[in-house]
Coordinates of C-alpha atoms in Angstrom, one line a residue:
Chain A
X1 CA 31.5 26.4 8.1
X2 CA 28.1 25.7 6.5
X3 CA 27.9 24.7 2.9
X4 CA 26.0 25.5 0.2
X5 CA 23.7 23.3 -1.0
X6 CA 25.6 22.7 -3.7
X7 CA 28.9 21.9 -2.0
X8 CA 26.8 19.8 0.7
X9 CA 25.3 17.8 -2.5
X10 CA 28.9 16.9 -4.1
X11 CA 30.3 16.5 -0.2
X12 CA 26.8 13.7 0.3
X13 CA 28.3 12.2 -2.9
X14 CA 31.8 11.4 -1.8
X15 CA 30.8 10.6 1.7
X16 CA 28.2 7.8 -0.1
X17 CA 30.8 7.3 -2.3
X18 CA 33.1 6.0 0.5
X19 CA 30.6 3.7 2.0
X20 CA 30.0 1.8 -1.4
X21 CA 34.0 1.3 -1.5
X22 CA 34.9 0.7 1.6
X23 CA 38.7 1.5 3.0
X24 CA 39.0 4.0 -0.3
X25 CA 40.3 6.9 1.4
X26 CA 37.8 9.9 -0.1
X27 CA 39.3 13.3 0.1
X28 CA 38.1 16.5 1.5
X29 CA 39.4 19.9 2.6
X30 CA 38.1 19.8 5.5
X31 CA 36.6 15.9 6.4
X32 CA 35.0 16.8 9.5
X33 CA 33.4 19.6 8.8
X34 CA 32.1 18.3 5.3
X35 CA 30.8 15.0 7.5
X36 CA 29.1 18.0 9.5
X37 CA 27.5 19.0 6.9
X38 CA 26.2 16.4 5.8
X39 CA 24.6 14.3 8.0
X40 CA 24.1 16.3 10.6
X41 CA 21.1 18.4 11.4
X42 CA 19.0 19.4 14.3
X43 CA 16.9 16.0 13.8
X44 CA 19.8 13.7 15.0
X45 CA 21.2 13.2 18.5
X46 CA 25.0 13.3 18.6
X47 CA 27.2 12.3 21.7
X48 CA 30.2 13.6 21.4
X49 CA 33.6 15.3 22.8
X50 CA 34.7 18.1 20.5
X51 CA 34.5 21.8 20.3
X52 CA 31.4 23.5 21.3
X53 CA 31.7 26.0 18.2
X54 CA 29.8 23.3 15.9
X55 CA 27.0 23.2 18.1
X56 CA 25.8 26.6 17.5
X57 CA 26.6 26.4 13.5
X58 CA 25.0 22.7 13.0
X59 CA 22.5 23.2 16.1
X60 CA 23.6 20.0 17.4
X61 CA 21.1 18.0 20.2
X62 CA 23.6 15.9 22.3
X63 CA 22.3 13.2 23.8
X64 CA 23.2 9.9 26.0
X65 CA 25.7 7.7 24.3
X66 CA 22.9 4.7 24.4
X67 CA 20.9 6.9 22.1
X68 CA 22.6 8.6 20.0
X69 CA 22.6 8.6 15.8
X70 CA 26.1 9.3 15.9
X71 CA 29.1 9.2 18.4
X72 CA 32.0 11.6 17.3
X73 CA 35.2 11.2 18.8
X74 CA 38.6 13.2 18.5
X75 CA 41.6 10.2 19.8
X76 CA 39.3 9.8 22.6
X77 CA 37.1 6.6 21.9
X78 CA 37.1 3.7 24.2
X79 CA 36.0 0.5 24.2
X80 CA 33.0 1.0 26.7
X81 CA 31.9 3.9 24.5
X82 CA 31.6 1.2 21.5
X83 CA 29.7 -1.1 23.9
X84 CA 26.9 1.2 24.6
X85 CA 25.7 2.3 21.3
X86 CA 22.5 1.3 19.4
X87 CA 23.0 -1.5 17.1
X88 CA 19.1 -1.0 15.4
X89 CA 16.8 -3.7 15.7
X90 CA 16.0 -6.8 13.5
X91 CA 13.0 -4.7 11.8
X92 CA 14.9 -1.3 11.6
X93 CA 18.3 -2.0 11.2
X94 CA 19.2 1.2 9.9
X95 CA 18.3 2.9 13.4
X96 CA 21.9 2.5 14.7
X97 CA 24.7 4.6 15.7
X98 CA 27.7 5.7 13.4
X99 CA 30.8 6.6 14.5
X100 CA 33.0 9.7 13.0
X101 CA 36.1 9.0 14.6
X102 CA 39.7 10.2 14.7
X103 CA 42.0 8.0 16.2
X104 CA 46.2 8.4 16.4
X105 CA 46.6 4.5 16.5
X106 CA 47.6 2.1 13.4
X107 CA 46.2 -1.4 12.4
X108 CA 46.8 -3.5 9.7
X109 CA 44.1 -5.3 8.2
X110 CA 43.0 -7.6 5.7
X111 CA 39.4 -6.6 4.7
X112 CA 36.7 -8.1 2.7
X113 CA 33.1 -7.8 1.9
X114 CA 31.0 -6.1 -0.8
X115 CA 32.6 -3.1 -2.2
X116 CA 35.8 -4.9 -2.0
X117 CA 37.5 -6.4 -5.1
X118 CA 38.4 -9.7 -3.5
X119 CA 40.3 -8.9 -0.5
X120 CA 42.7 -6.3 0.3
X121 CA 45.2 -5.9 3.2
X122 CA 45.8 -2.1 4.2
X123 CA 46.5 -0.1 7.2
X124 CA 43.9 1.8 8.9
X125 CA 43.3 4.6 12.1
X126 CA 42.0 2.6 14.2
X127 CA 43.3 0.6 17.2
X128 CA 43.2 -2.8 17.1
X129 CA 40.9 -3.0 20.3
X130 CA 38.1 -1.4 18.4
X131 CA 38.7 -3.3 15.3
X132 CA 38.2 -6.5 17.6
X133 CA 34.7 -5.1 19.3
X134 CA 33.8 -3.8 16.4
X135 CA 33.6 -6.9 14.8
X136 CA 32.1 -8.5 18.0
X137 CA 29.6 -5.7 17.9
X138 CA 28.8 -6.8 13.8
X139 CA 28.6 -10.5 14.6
X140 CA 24.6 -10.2 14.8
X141 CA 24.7 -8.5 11.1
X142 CA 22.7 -6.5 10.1
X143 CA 22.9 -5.2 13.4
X144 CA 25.9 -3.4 13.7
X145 CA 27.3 0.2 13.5
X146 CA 29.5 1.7 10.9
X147 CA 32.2 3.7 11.0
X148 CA 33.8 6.9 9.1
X149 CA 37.1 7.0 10.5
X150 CA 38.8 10.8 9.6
X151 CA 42.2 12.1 8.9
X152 CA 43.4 15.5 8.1
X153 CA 42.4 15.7 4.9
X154 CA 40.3 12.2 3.8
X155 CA 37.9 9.7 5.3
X156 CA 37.5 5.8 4.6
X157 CA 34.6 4.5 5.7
X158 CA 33.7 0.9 7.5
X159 CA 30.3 -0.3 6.8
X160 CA 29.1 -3.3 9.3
X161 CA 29.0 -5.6 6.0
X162 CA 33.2 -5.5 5.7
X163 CA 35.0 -8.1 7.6
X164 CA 37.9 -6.9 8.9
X165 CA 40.7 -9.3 10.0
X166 CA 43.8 -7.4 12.4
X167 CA 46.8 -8.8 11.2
Chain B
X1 CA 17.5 -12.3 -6.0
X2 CA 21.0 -11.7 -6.4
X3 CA 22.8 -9.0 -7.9
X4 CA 26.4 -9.1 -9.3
X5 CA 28.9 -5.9 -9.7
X6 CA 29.4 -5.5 -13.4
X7 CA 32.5 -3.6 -14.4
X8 CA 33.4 -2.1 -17.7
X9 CA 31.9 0.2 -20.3
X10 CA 33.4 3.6 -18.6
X11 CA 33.5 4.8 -22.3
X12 CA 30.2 4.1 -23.7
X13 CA 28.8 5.3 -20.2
X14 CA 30.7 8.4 -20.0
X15 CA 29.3 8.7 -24.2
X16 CA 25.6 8.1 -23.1
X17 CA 25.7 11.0 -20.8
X18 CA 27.6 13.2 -23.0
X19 CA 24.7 12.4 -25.4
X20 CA 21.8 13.3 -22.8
X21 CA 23.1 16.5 -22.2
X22 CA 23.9 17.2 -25.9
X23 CA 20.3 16.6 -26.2
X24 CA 19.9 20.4 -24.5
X25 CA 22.1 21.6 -26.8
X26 CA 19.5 24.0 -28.3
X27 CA 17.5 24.4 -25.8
X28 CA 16.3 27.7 -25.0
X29 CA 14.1 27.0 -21.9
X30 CA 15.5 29.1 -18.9
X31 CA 13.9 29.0 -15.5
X32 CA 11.8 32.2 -15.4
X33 CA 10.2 30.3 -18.8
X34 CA 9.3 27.7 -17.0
X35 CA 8.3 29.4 -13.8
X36 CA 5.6 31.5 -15.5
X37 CA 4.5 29.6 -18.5
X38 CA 4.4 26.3 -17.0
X39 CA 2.9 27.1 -13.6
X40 CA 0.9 23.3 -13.8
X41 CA 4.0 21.5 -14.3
X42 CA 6.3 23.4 -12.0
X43 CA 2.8 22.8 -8.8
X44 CA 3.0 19.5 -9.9
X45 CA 6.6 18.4 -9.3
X46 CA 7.1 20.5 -6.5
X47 CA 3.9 18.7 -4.9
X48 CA 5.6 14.9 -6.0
X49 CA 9.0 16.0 -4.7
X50 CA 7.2 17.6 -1.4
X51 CA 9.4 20.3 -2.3
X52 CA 8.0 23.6 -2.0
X53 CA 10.5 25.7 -4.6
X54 CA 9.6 27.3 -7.7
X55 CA 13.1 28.3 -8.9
X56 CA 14.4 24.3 -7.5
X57 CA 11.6 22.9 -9.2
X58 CA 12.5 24.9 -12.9
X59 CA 16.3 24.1 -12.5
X60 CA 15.3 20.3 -12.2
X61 CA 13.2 20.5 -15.1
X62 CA 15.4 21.7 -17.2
X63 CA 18.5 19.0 -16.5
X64 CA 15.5 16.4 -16.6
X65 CA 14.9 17.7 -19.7
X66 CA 10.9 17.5 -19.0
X67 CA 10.8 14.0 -17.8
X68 CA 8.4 14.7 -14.4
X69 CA 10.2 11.0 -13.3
X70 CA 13.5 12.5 -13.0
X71 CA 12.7 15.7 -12.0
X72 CA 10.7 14.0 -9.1
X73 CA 13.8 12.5 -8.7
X74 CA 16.1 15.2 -8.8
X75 CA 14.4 17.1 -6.3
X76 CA 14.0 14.8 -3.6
X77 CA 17.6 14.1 -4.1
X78 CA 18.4 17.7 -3.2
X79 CA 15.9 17.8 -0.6
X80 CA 17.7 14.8 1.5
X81 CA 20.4 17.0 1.2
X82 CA 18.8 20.3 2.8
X83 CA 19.3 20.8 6.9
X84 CA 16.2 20.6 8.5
X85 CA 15.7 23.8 10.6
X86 CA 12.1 24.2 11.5
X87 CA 8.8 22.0 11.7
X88 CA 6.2 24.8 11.2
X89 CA 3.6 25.6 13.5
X90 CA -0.3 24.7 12.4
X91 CA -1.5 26.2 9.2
X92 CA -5.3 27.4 9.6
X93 CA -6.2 27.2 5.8
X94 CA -9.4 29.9 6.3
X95 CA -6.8 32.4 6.9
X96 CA -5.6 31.7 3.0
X97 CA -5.2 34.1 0.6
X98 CA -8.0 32.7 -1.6
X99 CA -7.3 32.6 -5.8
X100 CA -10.0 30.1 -6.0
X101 CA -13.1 28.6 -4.1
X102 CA -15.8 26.2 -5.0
X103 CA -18.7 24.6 -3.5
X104 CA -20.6 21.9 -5.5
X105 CA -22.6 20.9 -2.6
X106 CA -24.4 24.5 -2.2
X107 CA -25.1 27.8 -4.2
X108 CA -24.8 30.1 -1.9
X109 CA -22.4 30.3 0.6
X110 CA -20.8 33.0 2.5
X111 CA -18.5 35.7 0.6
X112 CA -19.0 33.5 -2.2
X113 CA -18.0 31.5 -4.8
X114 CA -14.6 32.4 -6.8
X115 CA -13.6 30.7 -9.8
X116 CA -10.0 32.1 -10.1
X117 CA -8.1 30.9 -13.0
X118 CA -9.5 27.4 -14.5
X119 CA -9.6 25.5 -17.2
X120 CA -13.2 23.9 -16.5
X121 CA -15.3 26.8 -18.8
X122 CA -12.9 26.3 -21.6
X123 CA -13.4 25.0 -25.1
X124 CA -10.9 22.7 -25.5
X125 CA -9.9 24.2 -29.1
X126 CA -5.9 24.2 -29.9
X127 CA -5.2 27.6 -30.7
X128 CA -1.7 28.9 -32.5
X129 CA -1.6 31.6 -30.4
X130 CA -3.4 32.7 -26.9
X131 CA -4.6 36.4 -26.2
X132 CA -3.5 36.7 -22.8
X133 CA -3.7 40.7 -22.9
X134 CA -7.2 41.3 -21.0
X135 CA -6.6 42.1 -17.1
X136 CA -9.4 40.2 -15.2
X137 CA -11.4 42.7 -13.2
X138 CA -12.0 41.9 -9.7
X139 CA -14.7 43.3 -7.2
X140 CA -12.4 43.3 -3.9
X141 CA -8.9 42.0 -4.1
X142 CA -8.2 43.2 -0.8
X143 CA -11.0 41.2 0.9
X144 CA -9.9 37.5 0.3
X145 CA -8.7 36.4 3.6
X146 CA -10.5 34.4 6.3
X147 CA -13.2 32.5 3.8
X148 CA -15.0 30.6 6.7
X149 CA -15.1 26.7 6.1
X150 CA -18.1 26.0 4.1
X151 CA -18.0 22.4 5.8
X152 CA -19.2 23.9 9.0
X153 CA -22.5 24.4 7.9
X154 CA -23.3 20.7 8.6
X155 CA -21.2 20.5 11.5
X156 CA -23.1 23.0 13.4
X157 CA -26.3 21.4 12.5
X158 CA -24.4 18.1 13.9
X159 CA -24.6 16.3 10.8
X160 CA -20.3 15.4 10.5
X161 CA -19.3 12.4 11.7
X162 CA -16.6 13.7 14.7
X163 CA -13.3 12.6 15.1
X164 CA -10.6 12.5 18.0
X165 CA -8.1 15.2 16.7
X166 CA -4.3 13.3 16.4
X167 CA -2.4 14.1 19.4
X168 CA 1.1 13.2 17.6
X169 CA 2.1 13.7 14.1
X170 CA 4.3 11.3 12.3
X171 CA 7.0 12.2 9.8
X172 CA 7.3 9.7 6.9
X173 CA 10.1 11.4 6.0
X174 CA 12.0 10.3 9.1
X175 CA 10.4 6.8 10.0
X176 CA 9.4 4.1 7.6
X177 CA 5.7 3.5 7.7
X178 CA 4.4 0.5 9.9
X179 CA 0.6 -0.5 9.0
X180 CA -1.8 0.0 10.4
X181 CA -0.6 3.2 9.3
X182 CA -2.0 6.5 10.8
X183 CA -3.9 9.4 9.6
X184 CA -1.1 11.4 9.6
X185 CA 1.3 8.9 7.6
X186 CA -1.5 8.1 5.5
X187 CA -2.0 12.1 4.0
X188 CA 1.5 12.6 4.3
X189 CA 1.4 9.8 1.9
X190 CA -0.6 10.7 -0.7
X191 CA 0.2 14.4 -0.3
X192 CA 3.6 13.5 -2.2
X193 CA 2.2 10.8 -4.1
X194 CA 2.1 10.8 -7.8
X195 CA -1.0 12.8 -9.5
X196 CA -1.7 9.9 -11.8
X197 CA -1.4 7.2 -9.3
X198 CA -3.6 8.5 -6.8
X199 CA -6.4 10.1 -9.4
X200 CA -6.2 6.4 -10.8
X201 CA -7.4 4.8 -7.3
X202 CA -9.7 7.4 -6.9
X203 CA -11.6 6.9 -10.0
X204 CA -11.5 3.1 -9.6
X205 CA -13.8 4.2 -5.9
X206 CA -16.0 6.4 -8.2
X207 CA -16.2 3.8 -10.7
X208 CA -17.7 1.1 -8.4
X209 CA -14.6 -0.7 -6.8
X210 CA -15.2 1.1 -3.5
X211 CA -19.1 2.8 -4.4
X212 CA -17.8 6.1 -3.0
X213 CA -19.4 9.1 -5.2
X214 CA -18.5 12.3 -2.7
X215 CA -19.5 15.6 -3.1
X216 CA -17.1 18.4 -2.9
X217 CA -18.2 20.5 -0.1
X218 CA -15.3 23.2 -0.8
X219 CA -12.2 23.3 -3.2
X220 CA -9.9 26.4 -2.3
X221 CA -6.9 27.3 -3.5
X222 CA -4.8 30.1 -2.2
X223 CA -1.0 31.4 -0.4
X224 CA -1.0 30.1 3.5
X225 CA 1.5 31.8 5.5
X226 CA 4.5 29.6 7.0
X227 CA 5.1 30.1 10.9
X228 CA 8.0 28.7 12.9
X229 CA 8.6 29.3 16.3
X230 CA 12.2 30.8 16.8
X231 CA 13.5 31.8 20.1
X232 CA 10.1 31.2 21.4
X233 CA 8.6 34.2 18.8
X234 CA 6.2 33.0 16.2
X235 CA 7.9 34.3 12.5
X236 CA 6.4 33.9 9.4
X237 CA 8.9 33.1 7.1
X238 CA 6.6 33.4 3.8
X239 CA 3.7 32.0 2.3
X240 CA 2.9 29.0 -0.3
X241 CA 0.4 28.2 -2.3
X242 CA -2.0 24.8 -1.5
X243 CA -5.2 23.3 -2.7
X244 CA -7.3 22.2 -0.2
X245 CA -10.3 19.8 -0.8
X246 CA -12.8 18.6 1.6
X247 CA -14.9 15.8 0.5
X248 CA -18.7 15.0 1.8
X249 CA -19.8 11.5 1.9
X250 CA -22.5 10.1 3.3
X251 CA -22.1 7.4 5.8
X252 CA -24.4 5.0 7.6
X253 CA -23.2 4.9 11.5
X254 CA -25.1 3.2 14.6
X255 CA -25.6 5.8 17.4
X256 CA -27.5 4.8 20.7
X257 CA -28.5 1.9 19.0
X258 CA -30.4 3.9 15.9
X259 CA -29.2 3.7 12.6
X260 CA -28.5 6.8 11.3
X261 CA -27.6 8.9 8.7
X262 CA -24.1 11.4 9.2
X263 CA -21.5 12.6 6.9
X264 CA -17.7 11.8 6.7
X265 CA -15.3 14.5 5.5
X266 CA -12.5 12.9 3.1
X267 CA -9.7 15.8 3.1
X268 CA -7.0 16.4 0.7
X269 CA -4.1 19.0 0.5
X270 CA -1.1 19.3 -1.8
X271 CA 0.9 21.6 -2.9
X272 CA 0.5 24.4 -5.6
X273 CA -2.3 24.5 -8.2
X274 CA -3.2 20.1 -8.1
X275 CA -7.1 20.5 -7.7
X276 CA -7.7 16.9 -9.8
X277 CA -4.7 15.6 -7.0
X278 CA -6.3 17.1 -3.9
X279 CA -9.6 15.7 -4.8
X280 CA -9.1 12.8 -5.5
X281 CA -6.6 12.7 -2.2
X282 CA -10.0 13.4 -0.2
X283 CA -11.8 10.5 -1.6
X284 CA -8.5 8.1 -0.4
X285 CA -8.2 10.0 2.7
X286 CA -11.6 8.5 3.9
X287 CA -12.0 4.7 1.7
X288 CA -8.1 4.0 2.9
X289 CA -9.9 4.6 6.3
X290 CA -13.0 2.4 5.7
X291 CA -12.9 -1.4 6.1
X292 CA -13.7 -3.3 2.7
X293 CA -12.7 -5.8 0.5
X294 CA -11.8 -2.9 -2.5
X295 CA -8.3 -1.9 -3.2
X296 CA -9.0 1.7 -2.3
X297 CA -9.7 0.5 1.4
X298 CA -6.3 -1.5 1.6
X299 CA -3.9 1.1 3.0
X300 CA -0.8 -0.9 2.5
X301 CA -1.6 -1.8 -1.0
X302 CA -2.5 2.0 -2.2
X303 CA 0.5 3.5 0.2
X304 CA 3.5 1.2 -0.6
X305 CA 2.4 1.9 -4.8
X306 CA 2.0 5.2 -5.4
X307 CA 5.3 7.4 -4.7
X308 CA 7.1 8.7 -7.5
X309 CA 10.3 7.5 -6.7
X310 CA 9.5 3.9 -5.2
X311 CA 7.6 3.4 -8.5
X312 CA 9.7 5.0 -10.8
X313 CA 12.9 3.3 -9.2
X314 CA 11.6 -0.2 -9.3
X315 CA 10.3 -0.4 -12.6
X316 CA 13.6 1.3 -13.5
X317 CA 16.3 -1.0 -12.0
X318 CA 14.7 -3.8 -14.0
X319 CA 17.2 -2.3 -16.7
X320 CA 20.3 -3.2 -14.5
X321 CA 21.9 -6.5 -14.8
X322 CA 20.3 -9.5 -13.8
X323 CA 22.7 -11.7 -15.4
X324 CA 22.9 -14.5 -12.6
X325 CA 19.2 -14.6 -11.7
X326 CA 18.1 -15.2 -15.8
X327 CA 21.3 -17.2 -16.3
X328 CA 19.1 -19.2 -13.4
X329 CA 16.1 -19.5 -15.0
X330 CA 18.0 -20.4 -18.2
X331 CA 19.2 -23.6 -16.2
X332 CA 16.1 -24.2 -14.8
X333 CA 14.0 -24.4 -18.2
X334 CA 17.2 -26.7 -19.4
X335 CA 16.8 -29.2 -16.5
X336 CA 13.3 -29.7 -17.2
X337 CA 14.6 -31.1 -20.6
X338 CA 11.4 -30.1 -22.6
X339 CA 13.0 -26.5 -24.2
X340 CA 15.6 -28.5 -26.6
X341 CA 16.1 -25.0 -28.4
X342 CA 17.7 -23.2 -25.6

């Protein structure tokens, strides 16, 4: 379950990779576990609702969802978890929450923003209730949170500076 | 300033890279090379990177084909990579494994004075080939641990300048620095800062933009053991070689309303063999704590200047496009009418 430093180092590269183009589906073998790897250490506070195997590998500190660095959530996010995490401040706003979600639910959007040629319309795992706070949450940009939303085999990621539009 | 996305020139990009790493095409160097010929060069990226690996450090070398910028680079791109695990527990650096300890303040000091490998009694003649077949003899190899502090000579007599100890450490590595910054951010700092940079400020104190001119009360350099705490036992988990420096200057201070005469410790510590770095760290240490109206005593100025990376980057992405922001000052000059040529 824990990479090598070399696989962690190409995994940090496509997980960066899907941040600079956002809605790009990025594959991996296994996406969760290569998200695991790389952002997660003992230094940042996770809230979350999966299997208690990864604690022990990625010696996860779980903390209070207002807190936490990241929120991971297996079909099981709701829209007073979004409501309660940190958007970072005005001077830090990189102290805010991401969240690594899987959801069952399909929503087609039309997306802009940078890392987007013009403007795309696509479909994407995510309900269209936490497309709509989501974007309520990002209003106050560059507060905001970002999301990497997971499938079985790839992630696309959702930084705050997309608009997203539910069609 | 704005920035645009330029596409285009996949080819020519993918033929520049092909071309750097053709560039190694007869190289020879392998890491064990580098690792024991170039033992200055490996302590000094591994002290800019603030990454403590030989083997890391020689890999990283090699791909930046000896360009210390990219090797810097390299390296603390691997280390954002790496899980942190521990936080060690405190180092007490007279327990060091001592290759090399100096005092220019006294003579005599307790088990003495050991020059270890330097380059300070050499001649400075380029020779074709070096004799490095004579074994060193050594009176007592087994006795260099626990060289007491030759600082606390004057602070038993009460002649250092005391300070609060820090009660909480900050990590720069984890939290941006806010000024005023403290002690902690502030060695952190310059720890990983760039040789050059920070020898450069120093000098400019010595030189008479900050009147400093410190003594070195003791130099060492030597392997300190690496403790973490797991499962509540104390494990060390090896040992790494520092260089220590702790600076004496003389300070003025008003005590029970006398004027009187005590002495300020500057203290510097990087990694691996940097004595030149570690000293001149000491004399920052204590002007980037002094008020003044030098550029040595303006924390923010010396801090936010002298990291590898930061510097290196900056200067660096002036070589990306800045079509729209030139195109800019293009119109500009035309508006004013008076640049008919353009």
């Amino acid at each position: 379950m824990l990479y090598s430093s070399e696989k962690i180092q190409e995994s940090f590269k496509k997980v960066l990779d899907s941040f600079s183009f956002p809605l790009k589906e990025v594959e991996f073998e296994e996406p969760f576990v290569a998200c695991l790897n790389v952002l997660v250490d003992h230094n940042v506070s996770i809230n979350w609702t999966l299997s208690e195997n990864y604690k022990m590998y990625f010696e996860i500190i779980e903390t209070e969802i207002n807190q936490c660095d990241f929120l991971i959530r297996d079909n099981d996010l709701t829209k007073e978890d979004l409501l309660q995490v940190k958007v970072g401040s005005a001077e830090f706003p990189e102290k805010s929450c991401t969240i690594i979600v899987k959801d069952n639910a399909l929503t087609r959007v039309k997306a802009s923003g940078p890392g987007i040629k013009e403007e795309i319309e696509t479909e994407i795992c995510l309900s269209k209730t936490h497309i709509e706070t989501r974007n309520e949450i990002n209003k106050e940009f560059p507060l905001g949170i970002d999301f990497i939303v997971i499938s079985n085999n790839s992630i696309i990621s959702i930084p705050r500076s997309v608009k997203l539009e539910v069609l | 300033m704005a920035y645009v996305a330029v596409l285009g020139g996949t080819e020519a990009i993918n033929n520049s890279i092909s071309l750097l790493n053709y560039q190694l095409k007869n190289s020879t160097v392998d890491i064990n090379d580098l690792i024991n010929g170039q033992k200055y060069l490996i302590d000094q990226v591994m002290s800019e990177a603030s990454l403590y690996s030989k083997k890391h450090a020689a890999l990283a070398l090699i791909q930046g084909q000896g360009s210390v910028e990219e090797t810097v680079f390299l390296l603390r791109s691997y280390r954002s990579t790496l899980t942190r695990l521990h936080y060690s527990k405190e180092t007490i650096t007279t327990s060091m494994f001592i290759k090399r300890r100096i005092s220019a303040a006294f003579k005599d000091i307790k088990k003495g004075q050991i020059l270890g490998a330097t380059f300070d009694y050499t001649h400075r003649l380029l020779k074709e080939k070096i004799d490095s077949t004579n074994i060193p003899t050594s009176d007592d190899i087994d006795n260099m641990h626990d060289f007491p502090d030759v600082v606390d000579i004057l602070r038993k007599d009460g002649l250092v300048n005391e300070y609060e100890k820090n009660s909480e450490i900050d990590d720069i590595t984890k939290d941006a620095i806010m000024y005023p910054a403290s002690r902690s951010q502030i060695l952190q700092t310059l720890t990983r800062a760039m040789s050059a940079s920070v020898i450069t400020f120093a000098y400019s104190s010595l030189r008479g933009y900050g009147s400093l001119h410190p003594t070195v009360g003791e130099l060492r350099i030597g392997d300190v053991d690496i403790v973490v705490e797991i499962d509540g036992n104390d494990v060390c988990i090896g040992s790494i070689e520092v260089s220590e420096c702790q600076s004496i200057i003389p300070k003025n201070i008003s005590e029970n309303n006398k004027n009187i005469m005590k002495f300020d410790i500057g203290y510097g510590l990087c990694f691996g063999n940097n004595e030149t770095k570690a000293i001149a760290m000491s004399i920052l240490e204590n002007t980037l704590q002094e008020s003044g109206q030098n550029v040595v005593n303006d924390v923010e100025y010396v801090l936010s200047h002298i990291d590898n990376v930061e510097a290196c980057g900056f200067i660096s992405h002036l070589k990306l496009p800045h079509y729209v922001t030139f195109q800019s000052k293009i119109d500009s000059f035309r508006k004013k009418g008076d640049n008919d040529g353009l």
